[in-house]
């Protein structure tokens, strides 16, 4: 049984992580820490029966804690993930793993040296719909794939949201953009690279608020991605083939119980394919649990994290070139 601590009373921890972890075998949330807002600690205690700490370091150093979930604003991921790894604890870190390729590589190096699991929580990647869409593509129903497009963006959130705060690691690329980049690498594979990218801000904001990029694999198959934080809601994947086009509109955020629908259009008309409902958060936690005991899974997770951080870095470089 992996005994887990939660580093911070984040909204995602309360609303999504806690309900999911209770359904996963081999792991149990034991305690939560919060440094600034005692009312949030009380909420976790009352709702989920967790023990509480008022310092992150005290939680991480507890002898009855084997692993930490880190749902902090991105700028704090590196500090607390590294602290946990250095104290011999496995780490499930929210996305993005850190703000830079160099920091992600440092985390991976520390985890590998200590044989610890380190897992970045891009949970949509573990939803059954991803495998089912890959099977449709592999079946040839769309013909040869000519182009992939993915978009993730949403209207403005509360003005104090960390996503608009540069010092906390905000910005559309690190937030919404990361999902689209991850999907591009899942669909294009290990040879994926960034060919072009643009990021831009909006008056009154210190972070990038919108962006787009073009990524391709070794054969030139291209995935265009778009992301934003002040736009009409989009959560879309489109796979355009020589015979048909597949599109689906809840690719990153399908909640448990929601049955995604893929629309396939070809010369003869339009077909709706019902994909499976699933709980991607549970599967992401399961993946973390298996990484704790399985070195091959651990190494695959390290590799995926470094690839993701490298693609984000390539987007910044292309934007500046
Ligand atoms: N995997 C996914 O699908 C998914 C979905 C949503 C979010 N996330 C990730 O999960 C993490 C937490 O996201 P969330 O939406 O749950 O965050 P949140 O609850 O808004 O913030 C998490 C913690 O950060 C601190 N914080 C938030 N805004 C702040 C501000 N403006 N100034 C100073 N501190 C601030 C707060 O700590 P205090 O109470 O101690 O001040 C809060 O408990 C992020 O890394 C995010 O990218 C992942």
Coordinates of C-alpha atoms and ligand atoms in Angstrom, one line a residue:
X1 CA 0.0 0.0 0.0
X2 CA 1.5 3.4 -1.1
X3 CA 0.8 6.0 1.6
X4 CA 0.3 9.3 -0.1
X5 CA 0.5 12.9 1.0
X6 CA -1.0 15.9 -0.8
X7 CA 1.1 19.0 -1.1
X8 CA -1.5 21.8 -1.0
X9 CA -5.2 22.1 -0.9
X10 CA -5.7 22.7 -4.6
X11 CA -9.1 22.7 -6.2
X12 CA -8.1 19.8 -8.5
X13 CA -7.0 17.8 -5.4
X14 CA -10.4 18.3 -3.7
X15 CA -12.7 18.0 -6.7
X16 CA -11.0 15.4 -8.9
X17 CA -8.0 13.7 -7.2
X18 CA -9.5 12.6 -3.9
X19 CA -12.7 11.0 -5.4
X20 CA -10.4 9.2 -8.0
X21 CA -7.7 7.9 -5.6
X22 CA -10.3 6.3 -3.4
X23 CA -11.1 3.9 -6.3
X24 CA -7.5 2.9 -7.0
X25 CA -6.0 -0.2 -5.4
X26 CA -2.6 -0.1 -3.8
X27 CA -2.6 3.6 -2.8
X28 CA -4.2 5.5 0.0
X29 CA -4.3 9.3 0.7
X30 CA -3.2 9.7 4.3
X31 CA -2.5 13.4 4.9
X32 CA -2.6 16.9 3.3
X33 CA -0.6 20.0 3.9
X34 CA -1.6 23.7 3.4
X35 CA 0.6 26.6 4.5
X36 CA -1.8 29.6 4.1
X37 CA -5.4 28.8 4.4
X38 CA -6.5 26.7 7.4
X39 CA -10.1 26.6 6.2
X40 CA -9.1 24.5 3.2
X41 CA -7.3 22.0 5.4
X42 CA -10.4 21.7 7.5
X43 CA -12.4 21.0 4.3
X44 CA -10.1 18.2 3.3
X45 CA -10.3 16.8 6.9
X46 CA -14.0 17.0 7.1
X47 CA -14.7 15.6 3.6
X48 CA -12.0 13.0 3.2
X49 CA -10.8 12.3 6.8
X50 CA -7.2 13.2 5.9
X51 CA -4.6 14.1 8.6
X52 CA -3.3 17.7 8.2
X53 CA 0.0 19.5 8.3
X54 CA 0.7 23.2 8.1
X55 CA 4.1 22.9 6.4
X56 CA 4.8 21.1 3.1
X57 CA 8.2 20.0 4.4
X58 CA 6.7 18.4 7.5
X59 CA 4.3 16.4 5.3
X60 CA 7.0 15.3 2.9
X61 CA 9.4 14.3 5.7
X62 CA 6.8 12.1 7.5
X63 CA 7.9 8.6 7.9
X64 CA 4.4 7.2 7.2
X65 CA 4.3 8.9 3.8
X66 CA 5.8 7.0 0.8
X67 CA 4.7 9.3 -2.0
X68 CA 3.5 12.9 -2.7
X69 CA 0.9 14.3 -5.1
X70 CA 1.9 17.9 -6.0
X71 CA -1.0 20.0 -7.3
X72 CA 0.8 23.4 -6.9
X73 CA 1.0 26.3 -9.3
X74 CA 3.6 25.2 -12.0
X75 CA 6.4 27.4 -10.7
X76 CA 6.4 25.4 -7.4
X77 CA 6.4 22.0 -8.9
X78 CA 10.2 21.7 -9.3
X79 CA 10.9 22.9 -5.7
X80 CA 8.6 20.5 -4.0
X81 CA 9.1 17.5 -6.4
X82 CA 12.8 17.8 -6.0
X83 CA 12.5 18.1 -2.2
X84 CA 10.3 15.0 -2.1
X85 CA 12.6 12.9 -4.3
X86 CA 15.6 14.0 -2.3
X87 CA 13.7 12.6 0.8
X88 CA 13.3 9.3 -1.0
X89 CA 9.6 9.8 -1.9
X90 CA 7.8 8.9 -5.1
X91 CA 6.2 11.9 -6.9
X92 CA 3.0 12.3 -8.8
X93 CA 3.3 15.9 -10.1
X94 CA 0.6 17.9 -11.8
X95 CA 1.2 19.2 -15.3
X96 CA 3.4 20.9 -16.4
X97 CA 6.1 19.0 -14.6
X98 CA 8.3 22.2 -14.3
X99 CA 8.8 25.4 -16.2
X100 CA 11.9 24.3 -18.2
X101 CA 13.5 21.3 -19.9
X102 CA 16.5 21.6 -17.6
X103 CA 14.4 21.4 -14.4
X104 CA 12.4 18.4 -15.7
X105 CA 15.7 16.7 -16.6
X106 CA 17.0 17.4 -13.1
X107 CA 13.9 15.8 -11.6
X108 CA 14.2 12.8 -13.8
X109 CA 17.9 12.4 -13.0
X110 CA 17.2 12.5 -9.3
X111 CA 14.3 10.0 -9.6
X112 CA 16.3 7.6 -11.7
X113 CA 19.3 7.7 -9.4
X114 CA 17.0 6.9 -6.4
X115 CA 14.7 4.4 -8.3
X116 CA 11.7 6.5 -7.5
X117 CA 8.5 6.9 -9.6
X118 CA 8.0 10.3 -11.1
X119 CA 4.8 10.8 -13.1
X120 CA 3.3 13.9 -14.8
X121 CA -0.5 14.0 -14.5
X122 CA -1.6 14.4 -18.1
X123 CA -4.5 12.2 -17.3
X124 CA -6.5 12.5 -20.6
X125 CA -3.7 10.4 -22.2
X126 CA -5.1 7.4 -20.2
X127 CA -8.7 7.7 -21.2
X128 CA -10.1 4.8 -23.3
X129 CA -11.1 7.2 -26.0
X130 CA -7.5 7.8 -27.0
X131 CA -6.9 4.1 -27.6
X132 CA -10.2 3.8 -29.4
X133 CA -9.4 6.7 -31.8
X134 CA -6.0 5.2 -32.4
X135 CA -7.7 1.9 -33.3
X136 CA -10.1 3.7 -35.8
X137 CA -7.0 5.3 -37.4
X138 CA -5.2 2.0 -37.5
X139 CA -8.2 0.3 -39.1
X140 CA -7.9 2.4 -42.2
X141 CA -11.4 3.7 -42.0
X142 CA -10.1 7.3 -42.5
X143 CA -7.6 6.2 -45.2
X144 CA -4.1 7.7 -45.0
X145 CA -3.9 10.3 -42.3
X146 CA -3.1 13.7 -44.0
X147 CA -3.3 16.1 -41.1
X148 CA -4.2 16.2 -37.4
X149 CA -5.5 19.3 -35.5
X150 CA -6.0 19.7 -31.8
X151 CA -7.3 22.7 -29.8
X152 CA -7.8 23.4 -26.2
X153 CA -9.0 26.8 -24.8
X154 CA -11.5 28.4 -22.5
X155 CA -12.9 31.8 -21.6
X156 CA -11.3 34.0 -19.0
X157 CA -11.2 32.7 -15.4
X158 CA -11.1 34.7 -12.2
X159 CA -8.4 37.4 -12.5
X160 CA -6.4 36.1 -9.5
X161 CA -6.1 32.6 -11.2
X162 CA -2.4 31.5 -11.2
X163 CA -2.7 31.0 -14.9
X164 CA -2.3 34.8 -15.5
X165 CA 0.6 35.1 -13.1
X166 CA 4.1 34.9 -14.6
X167 CA 5.9 34.3 -11.3
X168 CA 3.6 31.3 -10.5
X169 CA 4.3 29.7 -13.9
X170 CA 1.1 30.9 -15.7
X171 CA 0.6 31.2 -19.5
X172 CA -1.5 29.5 -22.1
X173 CA 1.4 27.4 -23.4
X174 CA 2.2 25.8 -20.0
X175 CA -1.5 25.4 -19.2
X176 CA -3.9 24.6 -22.1
X177 CA -1.0 24.3 -24.7
X178 CA 0.6 21.4 -22.8
X179 CA -2.4 19.2 -23.4
X180 CA -2.4 19.8 -27.1
X181 CA 1.4 19.1 -27.3
X182 CA 1.0 15.9 -25.3
X183 CA -1.7 14.7 -27.7
X184 CA 0.5 15.5 -30.7
X185 CA 3.3 13.4 -29.2
X186 CA 0.9 10.5 -28.4
X187 CA -0.4 10.5 -32.0
X188 CA 2.9 11.3 -33.8
X189 CA 5.2 9.2 -31.7
X190 CA 8.7 9.7 -30.5
X191 CA 10.1 11.4 -33.5
X192 CA 7.7 14.4 -33.0
X193 CA 9.4 17.8 -33.3
X194 CA 8.1 21.4 -33.5
X195 CA 8.4 23.1 -36.9
X196 CA 6.8 26.5 -36.2
X197 CA 5.1 28.3 -33.3
X198 CA 3.6 31.6 -32.2
X199 CA 2.6 32.8 -28.8
X200 CA 0.9 36.1 -28.0
X201 CA -0.4 38.0 -25.1
X202 CA -3.3 40.4 -24.6
X203 CA -3.4 43.9 -23.2
X204 CA -3.3 43.8 -19.4
X205 CA -1.8 40.3 -19.1
X206 CA 1.9 39.5 -18.4
X207 CA 1.7 35.9 -19.7
X208 CA 1.1 34.4 -23.1
X209 CA -2.7 34.1 -23.6
X210 CA -3.0 32.4 -26.9
X211 CA -0.7 30.3 -29.1
X212 CA -0.4 27.8 -31.9
X213 CA 2.2 25.4 -33.2
X214 CA 2.9 23.0 -36.0
X215 CA 4.5 19.7 -35.0
X216 CA 5.5 16.8 -37.3
X217 CA 6.9 13.3 -37.2
X218 CA 9.8 11.8 -39.2
X219 CA 7.6 11.2 -42.2
X220 CA 6.2 14.8 -42.2
X221 CA 2.8 13.9 -40.8
X222 CA 1.7 17.2 -39.2
X223 CA -0.3 18.0 -36.1
X224 CA -1.4 21.7 -35.8
X225 CA -2.3 22.7 -32.2
X226 CA -4.0 25.8 -30.9
X227 CA -4.5 26.9 -27.3
X228 CA -5.8 29.9 -25.4
X229 CA -7.1 31.3 -22.2
X230 CA -9.5 34.0 -23.5
X231 CA -11.5 32.3 -26.1
X232 CA -14.6 30.3 -27.0
X233 CA -14.3 26.9 -25.3
X234 CA -12.6 24.3 -27.5
X235 CA -11.5 20.8 -26.5
X236 CA -11.1 19.2 -30.0
X237 CA -9.3 16.6 -32.0
X238 CA -9.7 16.3 -35.7
X239 CA -8.0 13.6 -37.8
X240 CA -8.3 14.3 -41.5
X241 CA -7.7 11.3 -43.7
X242 CA -7.7 10.6 -47.5
X243 CA -11.1 8.9 -47.2
X244 CA -12.8 10.4 -44.1
X245 CA -12.4 12.9 -41.3
X246 CA -12.8 12.1 -37.6
X247 CA -13.6 14.8 -35.1
X248 CA -14.4 14.7 -31.4
X249 CA -14.9 17.5 -28.9
X250 CA -14.2 16.4 -25.4
X251 CA -10.7 14.9 -26.0
X252 CA -8.9 16.4 -22.9
X253 CA -11.6 16.7 -20.2
X254 CA -14.1 13.9 -20.5
X255 CA -15.3 13.4 -16.9
X256 CA -16.1 10.0 -15.4
X257 CA -19.4 8.7 -16.9
X258 CA -19.3 10.9 -19.9
X259 CA -19.5 9.0 -23.2
X260 CA -17.5 10.8 -25.9
X261 CA -18.8 10.7 -29.5
X262 CA -16.5 10.7 -32.5
X263 CA -18.1 12.0 -35.7
X264 CA -16.8 10.4 -38.9
X265 CA -17.6 12.1 -42.2
X266 CA -16.9 10.6 -45.6
X267 CA -18.3 10.9 -49.1
X268 CA -21.3 8.8 -48.1
X269 CA -22.3 10.9 -45.1
X270 CA -21.8 11.2 -41.4
X271 CA -21.6 8.5 -38.7
X272 CA -21.5 8.9 -34.9
X273 CA -19.2 6.5 -33.1
X274 CA -19.9 6.2 -29.4
X275 CA -16.6 5.9 -27.5
X276 CA -16.3 4.5 -24.0
X277 CA -17.0 6.4 -20.8
X278 CA -13.9 6.2 -18.6
X279 CA -12.2 7.7 -15.5
X280 CA -8.9 9.0 -16.8
X281 CA -7.8 10.3 -13.4
X282 CA -8.1 6.8 -11.9
X283 CA -6.0 5.4 -14.8
X284 CA -3.3 8.1 -14.4
X285 CA -3.1 7.2 -10.6
X286 CA -2.9 3.5 -11.6
X287 CA -0.1 4.3 -13.9
X288 CA 1.8 6.0 -11.0
X289 CA 1.1 3.0 -8.8
X290 CA 2.6 0.6 -11.3
X291 CA 5.6 3.0 -11.8
X292 CA 6.4 2.6 -8.1
X293 CA 7.0 -1.2 -8.5
X294 CA 7.9 -1.5 -12.2
X295 CA 11.1 -0.1 -13.5
X296 CA 10.1 -0.3 -17.1
X297 CA 7.0 1.9 -16.4
X298 CA 9.1 4.3 -14.4
X299 CA 11.6 4.7 -17.3
X300 CA 8.8 5.1 -19.9
X301 CA 7.3 7.9 -17.7
X302 CA 10.7 9.6 -17.4
X303 CA 11.1 9.5 -21.1
X304 CA 7.6 10.9 -21.8
X305 CA 8.2 13.8 -19.3
X306 CA 11.4 14.8 -20.9
X307 CA 9.9 14.7 -24.4
X308 CA 7.0 16.9 -23.3
X309 CA 9.3 19.4 -21.7
X310 CA 11.5 19.4 -24.8
X311 CA 8.5 20.1 -27.1
X312 CA 7.4 23.0 -24.8
X313 CA 10.9 24.4 -25.0
X314 CA 11.0 24.0 -28.8
X315 CA 7.7 26.0 -29.0
X316 CA 9.3 28.9 -27.0
X317 CA 12.4 28.8 -29.3
X318 CA 10.4 28.8 -32.5
X319 CA 8.3 31.7 -31.2
X320 CA 11.5 33.7 -30.6
X321 CA 13.1 32.8 -33.9
Ligands
LIG1 N1 -4.4 17.3 -14.8 C1 -5.3 18.1 -15.0 O1 -6.3 17.8 -15.8 C2 -5.4 19.4 -14.3 C3 -6.5 20.2 -14.2 C4 -6.5 21.4 -13.5 C5 -5.3 21.8 -12.9 N2 -4.2 21.0 -13.0 C6 -3.0 21.4 -12.4 O2 -3.1 21.3 -11.0 C7 -2.4 22.3 -10.3 C8 -3.3 23.1 -9.4 O3 -4.4 23.6 -10.2 P1 -5.8 24.1 -9.5 O4 -6.6 24.6 -10.7 O5 -6.3 23.0 -8.7 O6 -5.2 25.3 -8.7 P2 -5.7 26.2 -7.5 O7 -6.6 25.4 -6.5 O8 -6.3 27.4 -8.0 O9 -4.3 26.5 -6.8 C9 -3.5 25.5 -6.2 C10 -2.9 26.2 -5.0 O10 -2.0 27.2 -5.4 C11 -2.1 28.4 -4.6 N3 -2.5 29.5 -5.5 C12 -3.5 29.5 -6.4 N4 -3.6 30.7 -7.0 C13 -2.7 31.5 -6.4 C14 -2.3 32.9 -6.5 N5 -2.9 33.7 -7.4 N6 -1.3 33.3 -5.7 C15 -0.7 32.5 -4.8 N7 -1.0 31.2 -4.7 C16 -2.0 30.7 -5.4 C17 -3.1 28.1 -3.6 O11 -2.5 27.8 -2.4 P3 -2.8 28.5 -1.0 O12 -4.2 28.1 -0.7 O13 -1.8 27.9 -0.1 O14 -2.6 29.9 -1.2 C18 -3.9 26.9 -4.1 O15 -4.3 26.0 -3.0 C19 -1.7 23.2 -11.4 O16 -0.4 22.7 -11.7 C20 -2.6 22.9 -12.7 O17 -1.8 23.0 -13.9 C21 -4.2 19.9 -13.7

